[in-house]
Amino acid sequence: DSGVTQTPKHLITATGQRVTLRCSPRSGDLSVYWYQQSLDQGLQFLIQYYNGEERAKGNILERFSAQQFPDLHSELNLSSLELGDSALYFCASSPRGKALNTEAFFGQGTRLTVV
Amino acid sequence: ILNVEQSPQSLHVQEGDSTNFTCSFPSSNFYALHWYRWETAKSPEALFVMTLNGDEKKKGRISATLNTKEGYSYLYIKGSQPEDSATYLCAFPMDSNYQLIWGAGTKLIIKP
């Protein structure tokens, strides 16, 4: 158990809908990272928050947004969902802001299926 | 475009044999190189974070070396066991933007 909690574990929704994925980082970790893993794709970095502020942005679509709350949990909002958004969404956390030399601890992921 | 490449894509190894695979990354502006293990139905788990050229790290039967000048890292597994079956990922921080660029992974299957 990494200490990172993601909910829900599975989500099935229709195209055009909006969903919210939730992540609670390890106790004491200030950084939260969101990743997407689609079929036959590697891990794609979406966005990072550090202590409530956006720190880095990757290949995140404009239809997607995220935030980190004062209690350090984070939510990833996916709207106007398309079939291609079906993927495994991982959240990871680390103690410091920089990913450079700090290992990240991953949650179990949320499997999103858009039908 | 920064790219992290891993080879081979997949590997079948007999139980008890030793094996190794490669992660190649841009050699300029090196910050760190991460190795993770991703078992089926689980989440990626950190193995090593390597920062110094010539660094060698070890965790049980798994070890890794780093050559930042030529831009590669090797992961070695000695005496493979069925529980070593997993996808091994390496990741490279993209300058100071904090985002990790991930390789596609090497899928290791240990045959009993």
mmCIF file with all atom_site columns, C-alpha atoms in Angstrom:
data_model
loop_
_atom_site.group_PDB
_atom_site.id
_atom_site.type_symbol
_atom_site.label_atom_id
_atom_site.label_alt_id
_atom_site.label_comp_id
_atom_site.label_asym_id
_atom_site.label_entity_id
_atom_site.label_seq_id
_atom_site.pdbx_PDB_ins_code
_atom_site.Cartn_x
_atom_site.Cartn_y
_atom_site.Cartn_z
_atom_site.occupancy
_atom_site.B_iso_or_equiv
_atom_site.pdbx_formal_charge
_atom_site.auth_seq_id
_atom_site.auth_comp_id
_atom_site.auth_asym_id
_atom_site.auth_atom_id
_atom_site.pdbx_PDB_model_num
ATOM 1   C CA . ASP A 1 1   ? 0.000   0.000   0.000   1.00 0.00 ? 1   ASP A CA 1
ATOM 2   C CA . SER A 1 2   ? 1.572   3.245   -1.212  1.00 0.00 ? 2   SER A CA 1
ATOM 3   C CA . GLY A 1 3   ? -0.527  5.466   1.040   1.00 0.00 ? 3   GLY A CA 1
ATOM 4   C CA . VAL A 1 4   ? -2.058  7.262   -1.952  1.00 0.00 ? 4   VAL A CA 1
ATOM 5   C CA . THR A 1 5   ? -5.819  6.773   -2.225  1.00 0.00 ? 5   THR A CA 1
ATOM 6   C CA . GLN A 1 6   ? -7.820  7.219   -5.383  1.00 0.00 ? 6   GLN A CA 1
ATOM 7   C CA . THR A 1 7   ? -11.569 7.082   -5.753  1.00 0.00 ? 7   THR A CA 1
ATOM 8   C CA . PRO A 1 8   ? -13.506 5.708   -7.444  1.00 0.00 ? 8   PRO A CA 1
ATOM 9   C CA . LYS A 1 9   ? -11.647 2.610   -8.644  1.00 0.00 ? 9   LYS A CA 1
ATOM 10  C CA . HIS A 1 10  ? -13.899 2.210   -11.647 1.00 0.00 ? 10  HIS A CA 1
ATOM 11  C CA . LEU A 1 11  ? -16.155 4.637   -13.472 1.00 0.00 ? 11  LEU A CA 1
ATOM 12  C CA . ILE A 1 12  ? -18.383 4.051   -16.463 1.00 0.00 ? 12  ILE A CA 1
ATOM 13  C CA . THR A 1 13  ? -20.029 7.056   -18.044 1.00 0.00 ? 13  THR A CA 1
ATOM 14  C CA . ALA A 1 14  ? -21.489 8.231   -21.322 1.00 0.00 ? 14  ALA A CA 1
ATOM 15  C CA . THR A 1 15  ? -19.952 10.525  -23.911 1.00 0.00 ? 15  THR A CA 1
ATOM 16  C CA . GLY A 1 16  ? -20.513 14.197  -23.233 1.00 0.00 ? 16  GLY A CA 1
ATOM 17  C CA . GLN A 1 17  ? -20.653 13.720  -19.484 1.00 0.00 ? 17  GLN A CA 1
ATOM 18  C CA . ARG A 1 18  ? -18.406 15.160  -16.789 1.00 0.00 ? 18  ARG A CA 1
ATOM 19  C CA . VAL A 1 19  ? -16.659 13.204  -14.036 1.00 0.00 ? 19  VAL A CA 1
ATOM 20  C CA . THR A 1 20  ? -14.452 13.996  -11.070 1.00 0.00 ? 20  THR A CA 1
ATOM 21  C CA . LEU A 1 21  ? -11.625 11.780  -9.946  1.00 0.00 ? 21  LEU A CA 1
ATOM 22  C CA . ARG A 1 22  ? -10.308 12.176  -6.450  1.00 0.00 ? 22  ARG A CA 1
ATOM 23  C CA . CYS A 1 23  ? -6.858  11.629  -4.963  1.00 0.00 ? 23  CYS A CA 1
ATOM 24  C CA . SER A 1 24  ? -5.632  11.750  -1.387  1.00 0.00 ? 24  SER A CA 1
ATOM 25  C CA . PRO A 1 25  ? -1.822  11.917  -1.248  1.00 0.00 ? 25  PRO A CA 1
ATOM 26  C CA . ARG A 1 26  ? 0.394   10.215  1.322   1.00 0.00 ? 26  ARG A CA 1
ATOM 27  C CA . SER A 1 27  ? 0.402   11.933  4.656   1.00 0.00 ? 27  SER A CA 1
ATOM 28  C CA . GLY A 1 28  ? 2.880   14.805  4.527   1.00 0.00 ? 28  GLY A CA 1
ATOM 29  C CA . ASP A 1 29  ? 3.314   14.809  0.744   1.00 0.00 ? 29  ASP A CA 1
ATOM 30  C CA . LEU A 1 30  ? 2.797   18.232  -0.792  1.00 0.00 ? 30  LEU A CA 1
ATOM 31  C CA . SER A 1 31  ? 3.017   17.328  -4.478  1.00 0.00 ? 31  SER A CA 1
ATOM 32  C CA . VAL A 1 32  ? 0.309   15.582  -6.443  1.00 0.00 ? 32  VAL A CA 1
ATOM 33  C CA . TYR A 1 33  ? 0.748   14.400  -10.020 1.00 0.00 ? 33  TYR A CA 1
ATOM 34  C CA . TRP A 1 34  ? -1.921  13.172  -12.408 1.00 0.00 ? 34  TRP A CA 1
ATOM 35  C CA . TYR A 1 35  ? -1.153  10.691  -15.172 1.00 0.00 ? 35  TYR A CA 1
ATOM 36  C CA . GLN A 1 36  ? -3.159  9.052   -17.928 1.00 0.00 ? 36  GLN A CA 1
ATOM 37  C CA . GLN A 1 37  ? -2.470  5.617   -19.302 1.00 0.00 ? 37  GLN A CA 1
ATOM 38  C CA . SER A 1 38  ? -4.484  4.783   -22.407 1.00 0.00 ? 38  SER A CA 1
ATOM 39  C CA . LEU A 1 39  ? -4.565  1.449   -24.180 1.00 0.00 ? 39  LEU A CA 1
ATOM 40  C CA . ASP A 1 40  ? -1.150  0.700   -25.702 1.00 0.00 ? 40  ASP A CA 1
ATOM 41  C CA . GLN A 1 41  ? 0.199   4.036   -24.472 1.00 0.00 ? 41  GLN A CA 1
ATOM 42  C CA . GLY A 1 42  ? 2.777   4.734   -21.852 1.00 0.00 ? 42  GLY A CA 1
ATOM 43  C CA . LEU A 1 43  ? 2.184   6.903   -18.855 1.00 0.00 ? 43  LEU A CA 1
ATOM 44  C CA . GLN A 1 44  ? 1.372   10.445  -19.934 1.00 0.00 ? 44  GLN A CA 1
ATOM 45  C CA . PHE A 1 45  ? 1.917   13.236  -17.453 1.00 0.00 ? 45  PHE A CA 1
ATOM 46  C CA . LEU A 1 46  ? -1.098  15.529  -17.190 1.00 0.00 ? 46  LEU A CA 1
ATOM 47  C CA . ILE A 1 47  ? -0.522  18.041  -14.417 1.00 0.00 ? 47  ILE A CA 1
ATOM 48  C CA . GLN A 1 48  ? 1.224   18.616  -11.092 1.00 0.00 ? 48  GLN A CA 1
ATOM 49  C CA . TYR A 1 49  ? 0.179   20.568  -8.028  1.00 0.00 ? 49  TYR A CA 1
ATOM 50  C CA . TYR A 1 50  ? 2.395   21.540  -5.148  1.00 0.00 ? 50  TYR A CA 1
ATOM 51  C CA . ASN A 1 51  ? 0.900   22.780  -1.902  1.00 0.00 ? 51  ASN A CA 1
ATOM 52  C CA . GLY A 1 52  ? -2.231  24.006  -3.635  1.00 0.00 ? 52  GLY A CA 1
ATOM 53  C CA . GLU A 1 53  ? -0.617  25.645  -6.647  1.00 0.00 ? 53  GLU A CA 1
ATOM 54  C CA . GLU A 1 54  ? -0.262  24.369  -10.177 1.00 0.00 ? 54  GLU A CA 1
ATOM 55  C CA . ARG A 1 55  ? 3.408   23.590  -10.710 1.00 0.00 ? 55  ARG A CA 1
ATOM 56  C CA . ALA A 1 56  ? 3.681   21.927  -14.096 1.00 0.00 ? 56  ALA A CA 1
ATOM 57  C CA . LYS A 1 57  ? 1.430   21.077  -16.983 1.00 0.00 ? 57  LYS A CA 1
ATOM 58  C CA . GLY A 1 58  ? 1.850   18.254  -19.432 1.00 0.00 ? 58  GLY A CA 1
ATOM 59  C CA . ASN A 1 59  ? -0.401  16.945  -22.183 1.00 0.00 ? 59  ASN A CA 1
ATOM 60  C CA . ILE A 1 60  ? -3.616  17.899  -20.478 1.00 0.00 ? 60  ILE A CA 1
ATOM 61  C CA . LEU A 1 61  ? -6.603  18.685  -22.680 1.00 0.00 ? 61  LEU A CA 1
ATOM 62  C CA . GLU A 1 62  ? -8.526  21.917  -22.215 1.00 0.00 ? 62  GLU A CA 1
ATOM 63  C CA . ARG A 1 63  ? -11.577 19.815  -21.327 1.00 0.00 ? 63  ARG A CA 1
ATOM 64  C CA . PHE A 1 64  ? -9.676  18.560  -18.301 1.00 0.00 ? 64  PHE A CA 1
ATOM 65  C CA . SER A 1 65  ? -8.855  20.554  -15.195 1.00 0.00 ? 65  SER A CA 1
ATOM 66  C CA . ALA A 1 66  ? -7.524  19.845  -11.756 1.00 0.00 ? 66  ALA A CA 1
ATOM 67  C CA . GLN A 1 67  ? -7.126  21.469  -8.403  1.00 0.00 ? 67  GLN A CA 1
ATOM 68  C CA . GLN A 1 68  ? -5.503  20.799  -5.064  1.00 0.00 ? 68  GLN A CA 1
ATOM 69  C CA . PHE A 1 69  ? -7.359  21.757  -1.924  1.00 0.00 ? 69  PHE A CA 1
ATOM 70  C CA . PRO A 1 70  ? -6.015  23.131  1.385   1.00 0.00 ? 70  PRO A CA 1
ATOM 71  C CA . ASP A 1 71  ? -6.080  19.634  2.885   1.00 0.00 ? 71  ASP A CA 1
ATOM 72  C CA . LEU A 1 72  ? -3.841  18.635  -0.075  1.00 0.00 ? 72  LEU A CA 1
ATOM 73  C CA . HIS A 1 73  ? -6.272  16.235  -1.690  1.00 0.00 ? 73  HIS A CA 1
ATOM 74  C CA . SER A 1 74  ? -6.680  16.757  -5.406  1.00 0.00 ? 74  SER A CA 1
ATOM 75  C CA . GLU A 1 75  ? -9.447  16.357  -7.947  1.00 0.00 ? 75  GLU A CA 1
ATOM 76  C CA . LEU A 1 76  ? -9.176  15.842  -11.677 1.00 0.00 ? 76  LEU A CA 1
ATOM 77  C CA . ASN A 1 77  ? -12.242 17.016  -13.591 1.00 0.00 ? 77  ASN A CA 1
ATOM 78  C CA . LEU A 1 78  ? -12.888 15.572  -17.030 1.00 0.00 ? 78  LEU A CA 1
ATOM 79  C CA . SER A 1 79  ? -15.679 17.152  -19.048 1.00 0.00 ? 79  SER A CA 1
ATOM 80  C CA . SER A 1 80  ? -17.347 16.661  -22.442 1.00 0.00 ? 80  SER A CA 1
ATOM 81  C CA . LEU A 1 81  ? -16.046 13.138  -22.313 1.00 0.00 ? 81  LEU A CA 1
ATOM 82  C CA . GLU A 1 82  ? -15.169 11.330  -25.516 1.00 0.00 ? 82  GLU A CA 1
ATOM 83  C CA . LEU A 1 83  ? -14.628 7.639   -26.168 1.00 0.00 ? 83  LEU A CA 1
ATOM 84  C CA . GLY A 1 84  ? -10.892 8.290   -26.438 1.00 0.00 ? 84  GLY A CA 1
ATOM 85  C CA . ASP A 1 85  ? -10.787 9.512   -22.858 1.00 0.00 ? 85  ASP A CA 1
ATOM 86  C CA . SER A 1 86  ? -11.243 5.951   -21.656 1.00 0.00 ? 86  SER A CA 1
ATOM 87  C CA . ALA A 1 87  ? -8.064  5.198   -19.753 1.00 0.00 ? 87  ALA A CA 1
ATOM 88  C CA . LEU A 1 88  ? -6.495  4.434   -16.426 1.00 0.00 ? 88  LEU A CA 1
ATOM 89  C CA . TYR A 1 89  ? -5.903  7.651   -14.507 1.00 0.00 ? 89  TYR A CA 1
ATOM 90  C CA . PHE A 1 90  ? -3.204  7.550   -11.857 1.00 0.00 ? 90  PHE A CA 1
ATOM 91  C CA . CYS A 1 91  ? -2.470  9.978   -9.112  1.00 0.00 ? 91  CYS A CA 1
ATOM 92  C CA . ALA A 1 92  ? 0.962   10.065  -7.494  1.00 0.00 ? 92  ALA A CA 1
ATOM 93  C CA . SER A 1 93  ? 2.390   12.077  -4.645  1.00 0.00 ? 93  SER A CA 1
ATOM 94  C CA . SER A 1 94  ? 5.842   13.039  -3.435  1.00 0.00 ? 94  SER A CA 1
ATOM 95  C CA . PRO A 1 95  ? 7.121   15.014  -0.489  1.00 0.00 ? 95  PRO A CA 1
ATOM 96  C CA . ARG A 1 96  ? 8.733   17.878  -2.364  1.00 0.00 ? 96  ARG A CA 1
ATOM 97  C CA . GLY A 1 97  ? 7.797   20.021  -5.345  1.00 0.00 ? 97  GLY A CA 1
ATOM 98  C CA . LYS A 1 98  ? 10.452  18.816  -7.728  1.00 0.00 ? 98  LYS A CA 1
ATOM 99  C CA . ALA A 1 99  ? 10.108  15.479  -9.458  1.00 0.00 ? 99  ALA A CA 1
ATOM 100 C CA . LEU A 1 100 ? 13.744  15.622  -10.386 1.00 0.00 ? 100 LEU A CA 1
ATOM 101 C CA . ASN A 1 101 ? 15.213  13.396  -7.711  1.00 0.00 ? 101 ASN A CA 1
ATOM 102 C CA . THR A 1 102 ? 12.239  12.471  -5.581  1.00 0.00 ? 102 THR A CA 1
ATOM 103 C CA . GLU A 1 103 ? 10.433  9.210   -6.086  1.00 0.00 ? 103 GLU A CA 1
ATOM 104 C CA . ALA A 1 104 ? 6.693   9.349   -6.591  1.00 0.00 ? 104 ALA A CA 1
ATOM 105 C CA . PHE A 1 105 ? 4.189   7.071   -4.881  1.00 0.00 ? 105 PHE A CA 1
ATOM 106 C CA . PHE A 1 106 ? 1.263   5.989   -7.007  1.00 0.00 ? 106 PHE A CA 1
ATOM 107 C CA . GLY A 1 107 ? -2.335  5.277   -6.163  1.00 0.00 ? 107 GLY A CA 1
ATOM 108 C CA . GLN A 1 108 ? -4.184  2.254   -7.535  1.00 0.00 ? 108 GLN A CA 1
ATOM 109 C CA . GLY A 1 109 ? -5.697  4.285   -10.338 1.00 0.00 ? 109 GLY A CA 1
ATOM 110 C CA . THR A 1 110 ? -9.210  5.014   -11.544 1.00 0.00 ? 110 THR A CA 1
ATOM 111 C CA . ARG A 1 111 ? -10.297 3.080   -14.608 1.00 0.00 ? 111 ARG A CA 1
ATOM 112 C CA . LEU A 1 112 ? -12.570 5.331   -16.653 1.00 0.00 ? 112 LEU A CA 1
ATOM 113 C CA . THR A 1 113 ? -14.685 3.826   -19.388 1.00 0.00 ? 113 THR A CA 1
ATOM 114 C CA . VAL A 1 114 ? -16.607 6.162   -21.653 1.00 0.00 ? 114 VAL A CA 1
ATOM 115 C CA . VAL A 1 115 ? -19.397 4.485   -23.603 1.00 0.00 ? 115 VAL A CA 1
ATOM 116 C CA . ILE B 2 1   ? 11.542  16.565  -28.521 1.00 0.00 ? 1   ILE B CA 1
ATOM 117 C CA . LEU B 2 2   ? 12.756  14.749  -25.446 1.00 0.00 ? 2   LEU B CA 1
ATOM 118 C CA . ASN B 2 3   ? 12.378  11.016  -25.705 1.00 0.00 ? 3   ASN B CA 1
ATOM 119 C CA . VAL B 2 4   ? 13.002  8.169   -23.318 1.00 0.00 ? 4   VAL B CA 1
ATOM 120 C CA . GLU B 2 5   ? 13.423  4.793   -24.991 1.00 0.00 ? 5   GLU B CA 1
ATOM 121 C CA . GLN B 2 6   ? 13.410  1.395   -23.411 1.00 0.00 ? 6   GLN B CA 1
ATOM 122 C CA . SER B 2 7   ? 14.526  -1.865  -24.922 1.00 0.00 ? 7   SER B CA 1
ATOM 123 C CA . PRO B 2 8   ? 13.527  -4.506  -25.406 1.00 0.00 ? 8   PRO B CA 1
ATOM 124 C CA . GLN B 2 9   ? 9.766   -3.976  -25.378 1.00 0.00 ? 9   GLN B CA 1
ATOM 125 C CA . SER B 2 10  ? 9.248   -7.395  -23.868 1.00 0.00 ? 10  SER B CA 1
ATOM 126 C CA . LEU B 2 11  ? 11.411  -10.170 -22.555 1.00 0.00 ? 11  LEU B CA 1
ATOM 127 C CA . HIS B 2 12  ? 10.769  -13.808 -21.659 1.00 0.00 ? 12  HIS B CA 1
ATOM 128 C CA . VAL B 2 13  ? 13.301  -15.180 -19.191 1.00 0.00 ? 13  VAL B CA 1
ATOM 129 C CA . GLN B 2 14  ? 13.603  -18.610 -17.642 1.00 0.00 ? 14  GLN B CA 1
ATOM 130 C CA . GLU B 2 15  ? 13.262  -18.709 -13.872 1.00 0.00 ? 15  GLU B CA 1
ATOM 131 C CA . GLY B 2 16  ? 16.706  -18.600 -12.294 1.00 0.00 ? 16  GLY B CA 1
ATOM 132 C CA . ASP B 2 17  ? 18.354  -16.823 -15.222 1.00 0.00 ? 17  ASP B CA 1
ATOM 133 C CA . SER B 2 18  ? 19.693  -13.302 -14.937 1.00 0.00 ? 18  SER B CA 1
ATOM 134 C CA . THR B 2 19  ? 18.627  -10.565 -17.301 1.00 0.00 ? 19  THR B CA 1
ATOM 135 C CA . ASN B 2 20  ? 19.032  -6.893  -18.049 1.00 0.00 ? 20  ASN B CA 1
ATOM 136 C CA . PHE B 2 21  ? 17.386  -4.178  -20.089 1.00 0.00 ? 21  PHE B CA 1
ATOM 137 C CA . THR B 2 22  ? 18.081  -0.634  -21.126 1.00 0.00 ? 22  THR B CA 1
ATOM 138 C CA . CYS B 2 23  ? 16.721  2.861   -20.752 1.00 0.00 ? 23  CYS B CA 1
ATOM 139 C CA . SER B 2 24  ? 18.088  5.538   -23.089 1.00 0.00 ? 24  SER B CA 1
ATOM 140 C CA . PHE B 2 25  ? 17.566  9.230   -22.432 1.00 0.00 ? 25  PHE B CA 1
ATOM 141 C CA . PRO B 2 26  ? 18.889  12.579  -23.667 1.00 0.00 ? 26  PRO B CA 1
ATOM 142 C CA . SER B 2 27  ? 22.383  13.062  -22.254 1.00 0.00 ? 27  SER B CA 1
ATOM 143 C CA . SER B 2 28  ? 22.185  16.861  -22.145 1.00 0.00 ? 28  SER B CA 1
ATOM 144 C CA . ASN B 2 29  ? 20.733  18.654  -19.094 1.00 0.00 ? 29  ASN B CA 1
ATOM 145 C CA . PHE B 2 30  ? 20.602  15.551  -16.980 1.00 0.00 ? 30  PHE B CA 1
ATOM 146 C CA . TYR B 2 31  ? 18.798  15.816  -13.659 1.00 0.00 ? 31  TYR B CA 1
ATOM 147 C CA . ALA B 2 32  ? 17.856  12.319  -12.590 1.00 0.00 ? 32  ALA B CA 1
ATOM 148 C CA . LEU B 2 33  ? 16.694  8.974   -13.870 1.00 0.00 ? 33  LEU B CA 1
ATOM 149 C CA . HIS B 2 34  ? 13.879  7.053   -12.224 1.00 0.00 ? 34  HIS B CA 1
ATOM 150 C CA . TRP B 2 35  ? 13.139  3.320   -12.409 1.00 0.00 ? 35  TRP B CA 1
ATOM 151 C CA . TYR B 2 36  ? 9.709   1.954   -11.491 1.00 0.00 ? 36  TYR B CA 1
ATOM 152 C CA . ARG B 2 37  ? 8.199   -1.516  -11.442 1.00 0.00 ? 37  ARG B CA 1
ATOM 153 C CA . TRP B 2 38  ? 4.582   -1.921  -12.521 1.00 0.00 ? 38  TRP B CA 1
ATOM 154 C CA . GLU B 2 39  ? 2.945   -5.228  -11.736 1.00 0.00 ? 39  GLU B CA 1
ATOM 155 C CA . THR B 2 40  ? -0.300  -6.185  -13.417 1.00 0.00 ? 40  THR B CA 1
ATOM 156 C CA . ALA B 2 41  ? -3.373  -4.853  -11.585 1.00 0.00 ? 41  ALA B CA 1
ATOM 157 C CA . LYS B 2 42  ? -1.198  -2.773  -9.285  1.00 0.00 ? 42  LYS B CA 1
ATOM 158 C CA . SER B 2 43  ? 0.247   0.737   -9.440  1.00 0.00 ? 43  SER B CA 1
ATOM 159 C CA . PRO B 2 44  ? 3.808   1.673   -10.418 1.00 0.00 ? 44  PRO B CA 1
ATOM 160 C CA . GLU B 2 45  ? 6.264   1.388   -7.553  1.00 0.00 ? 45  GLU B CA 1
ATOM 161 C CA . ALA B 2 46  ? 9.581   3.223   -7.357  1.00 0.00 ? 46  ALA B CA 1
ATOM 162 C CA . LEU B 2 47  ? 12.728  1.118   -7.532  1.00 0.00 ? 47  LEU B CA 1
ATOM 163 C CA . PHE B 2 48  ? 15.523  3.655   -7.856  1.00 0.00 ? 48  PHE B CA 1
ATOM 164 C CA . VAL B 2 49  ? 16.157  7.353   -8.365  1.00 0.00 ? 49  VAL B CA 1
ATOM 165 C CA . MET B 2 50  ? 19.629  7.858   -9.792  1.00 0.00 ? 50  MET B CA 1
ATOM 166 C CA . THR B 2 51  ? 21.365  11.191  -10.032 1.00 0.00 ? 51  THR B CA 1
ATOM 167 C CA . LEU B 2 52  ? 25.128  10.716  -10.416 1.00 0.00 ? 52  LEU B CA 1
ATOM 168 C CA . ASN B 2 53  ? 27.075  9.488   -13.414 1.00 0.00 ? 53  ASN B CA 1
ATOM 169 C CA . GLY B 2 54  ? 28.510  6.069   -12.629 1.00 0.00 ? 54  GLY B CA 1
ATOM 170 C CA . ASP B 2 55  ? 25.975  5.559   -9.865  1.00 0.00 ? 55  ASP B CA 1
ATOM 171 C CA . GLU B 2 56  ? 25.010  1.995   -9.083  1.00 0.00 ? 56  GLU B CA 1
ATOM 172 C CA . LYS B 2 57  ? 22.049  1.151   -6.894  1.00 0.00 ? 57  LYS B CA 1
ATOM 173 C CA . LYS B 2 58  ? 20.882  -2.191  -5.571  1.00 0.00 ? 58  LYS B CA 1
ATOM 174 C CA . LYS B 2 59  ? 17.722  -3.526  -4.011  1.00 0.00 ? 59  LYS B CA 1
ATOM 175 C CA . GLY B 2 60  ? 17.867  -7.254  -3.339  1.00 0.00 ? 60  GLY B CA 1
ATOM 176 C CA . ARG B 2 61  ? 18.426  -9.049  -6.648  1.00 0.00 ? 61  ARG B CA 1
ATOM 177 C CA . ILE B 2 62  ? 17.760  -5.919  -8.693  1.00 0.00 ? 62  ILE B CA 1
ATOM 178 C CA . SER B 2 63  ? 20.438  -3.369  -9.475  1.00 0.00 ? 63  SER B CA 1
ATOM 179 C CA . ALA B 2 64  ? 20.811  -0.411  -11.818 1.00 0.00 ? 64  ALA B CA 1
ATOM 180 C CA . THR B 2 65  ? 23.696  1.514   -13.336 1.00 0.00 ? 65  THR B CA 1
ATOM 181 C CA . LEU B 2 66  ? 23.774  4.973   -14.827 1.00 0.00 ? 66  LEU B CA 1
ATOM 182 C CA . ASN B 2 67  ? 25.839  6.575   -17.578 1.00 0.00 ? 67  ASN B CA 1
ATOM 183 C CA . THR B 2 68  ? 24.784  10.185  -17.949 1.00 0.00 ? 68  THR B CA 1
ATOM 184 C CA . LYS B 2 69  ? 27.457  11.046  -20.528 1.00 0.00 ? 69  LYS B CA 1
ATOM 185 C CA . GLU B 2 70  ? 26.173  8.549   -23.053 1.00 0.00 ? 70  GLU B CA 1
ATOM 186 C CA . GLY B 2 71  ? 22.571  8.683   -21.875 1.00 0.00 ? 71  GLY B CA 1
ATOM 187 C CA . TYR B 2 72  ? 21.697  5.187   -20.726 1.00 0.00 ? 72  TYR B CA 1
ATOM 188 C CA . SER B 2 73  ? 20.845  3.178   -17.664 1.00 0.00 ? 73  SER B CA 1
ATOM 189 C CA . TYR B 2 74  ? 20.784  -0.591  -17.276 1.00 0.00 ? 74  TYR B CA 1
ATOM 190 C CA . LEU B 2 75  ? 18.527  -2.514  -14.944 1.00 0.00 ? 75  LEU B CA 1
ATOM 191 C CA . TYR B 2 76  ? 19.790  -5.952  -13.933 1.00 0.00 ? 76  TYR B CA 1
ATOM 192 C CA . ILE B 2 77  ? 17.857  -8.761  -12.306 1.00 0.00 ? 77  ILE B CA 1
ATOM 193 C CA . LYS B 2 78  ? 19.891  -11.626 -10.916 1.00 0.00 ? 78  LYS B CA 1
ATOM 194 C CA . GLY B 2 79  ? 18.344  -15.080 -10.616 1.00 0.00 ? 79  GLY B CA 1
ATOM 195 C CA . SER B 2 80  ? 14.886  -14.105 -11.924 1.00 0.00 ? 80  SER B CA 1
ATOM 196 C CA . GLN B 2 81  ? 11.867  -15.282 -9.941  1.00 0.00 ? 81  GLN B CA 1
ATOM 197 C CA . PRO B 2 82  ? 8.201   -15.408 -10.997 1.00 0.00 ? 82  PRO B CA 1
ATOM 198 C CA . GLU B 2 83  ? 7.451   -12.423 -8.773  1.00 0.00 ? 83  GLU B CA 1
ATOM 199 C CA . ASP B 2 84  ? 9.806   -10.331 -10.929 1.00 0.00 ? 84  ASP B CA 1
ATOM 200 C CA . SER B 2 85  ? 7.273   -10.506 -13.763 1.00 0.00 ? 85  SER B CA 1
ATOM 201 C CA . ALA B 2 86  ? 6.206   -6.907  -14.322 1.00 0.00 ? 86  ALA B CA 1
ATOM 202 C CA . THR B 2 87  ? 6.660   -3.946  -16.623 1.00 0.00 ? 87  THR B CA 1
ATOM 203 C CA . TYR B 2 88  ? 9.761   -1.952  -15.759 1.00 0.00 ? 88  TYR B CA 1
ATOM 204 C CA . LEU B 2 89  ? 9.498   1.745   -16.508 1.00 0.00 ? 89  LEU B CA 1
ATOM 205 C CA . CYS B 2 90  ? 12.124  4.427   -16.564 1.00 0.00 ? 90  CYS B CA 1
ATOM 206 C CA . ALA B 2 91  ? 11.389  8.144   -16.411 1.00 0.00 ? 91  ALA B CA 1
ATOM 207 C CA . PHE B 2 92  ? 13.440  11.247  -17.021 1.00 0.00 ? 92  PHE B CA 1
ATOM 208 C CA . PRO B 2 93  ? 12.639  14.698  -15.605 1.00 0.00 ? 93  PRO B CA 1
ATOM 209 C CA . MET B 2 94  ? 12.160  17.259  -18.332 1.00 0.00 ? 94  MET B CA 1
ATOM 210 C CA . ASP B 2 95  ? 14.411  20.140  -17.213 1.00 0.00 ? 95  ASP B CA 1
ATOM 211 C CA . SER B 2 96  ? 12.936  22.223  -14.433 1.00 0.00 ? 96  SER B CA 1
ATOM 212 C CA . ASN B 2 97  ? 9.317   21.680  -15.346 1.00 0.00 ? 97  ASN B CA 1
ATOM 213 C CA . TYR B 2 98  ? 9.106   18.814  -12.863 1.00 0.00 ? 98  TYR B CA 1
ATOM 214 C CA . GLN B 2 99  ? 7.295   16.571  -15.285 1.00 0.00 ? 99  GLN B CA 1
ATOM 215 C CA . LEU B 2 100 ? 8.676   13.132  -15.827 1.00 0.00 ? 100 LEU B CA 1
ATOM 216 C CA . ILE B 2 101 ? 8.931   11.815  -19.388 1.00 0.00 ? 101 ILE B CA 1
ATOM 217 C CA . TRP B 2 102 ? 8.223   8.102   -19.259 1.00 0.00 ? 102 TRP B CA 1
ATOM 218 C CA . GLY B 2 103 ? 9.531   5.289   -21.399 1.00 0.00 ? 103 GLY B CA 1
ATOM 219 C CA . ALA B 2 104 ? 7.071   2.745   -22.768 1.00 0.00 ? 104 ALA B CA 1
ATOM 220 C CA . GLY B 2 105 ? 8.480   0.092   -20.459 1.00 0.00 ? 105 GLY B CA 1
ATOM 221 C CA . THR B 2 106 ? 10.030  -3.338  -20.766 1.00 0.00 ? 106 THR B CA 1
ATOM 222 C CA . LYS B 2 107 ? 7.545   -6.115  -20.049 1.00 0.00 ? 107 LYS B CA 1
ATOM 223 C CA . LEU B 2 108 ? 9.360   -8.942  -18.282 1.00 0.00 ? 108 LEU B CA 1
ATOM 224 C CA . ILE B 2 109 ? 7.805   -12.401 -18.115 1.00 0.00 ? 109 ILE B CA 1
ATOM 225 C CA . ILE B 2 110 ? 9.513   -15.050 -16.038 1.00 0.00 ? 110 ILE B CA 1
ATOM 226 C CA . LYS B 2 111 ? 8.848   -18.602 -17.221 1.00 0.00 ? 111 LYS B CA 1
ATOM 227 C CA . PRO B 2 112 ? 8.805   -21.243 -14.462 1.00 0.00 ? 112 PRO B CA 1
#
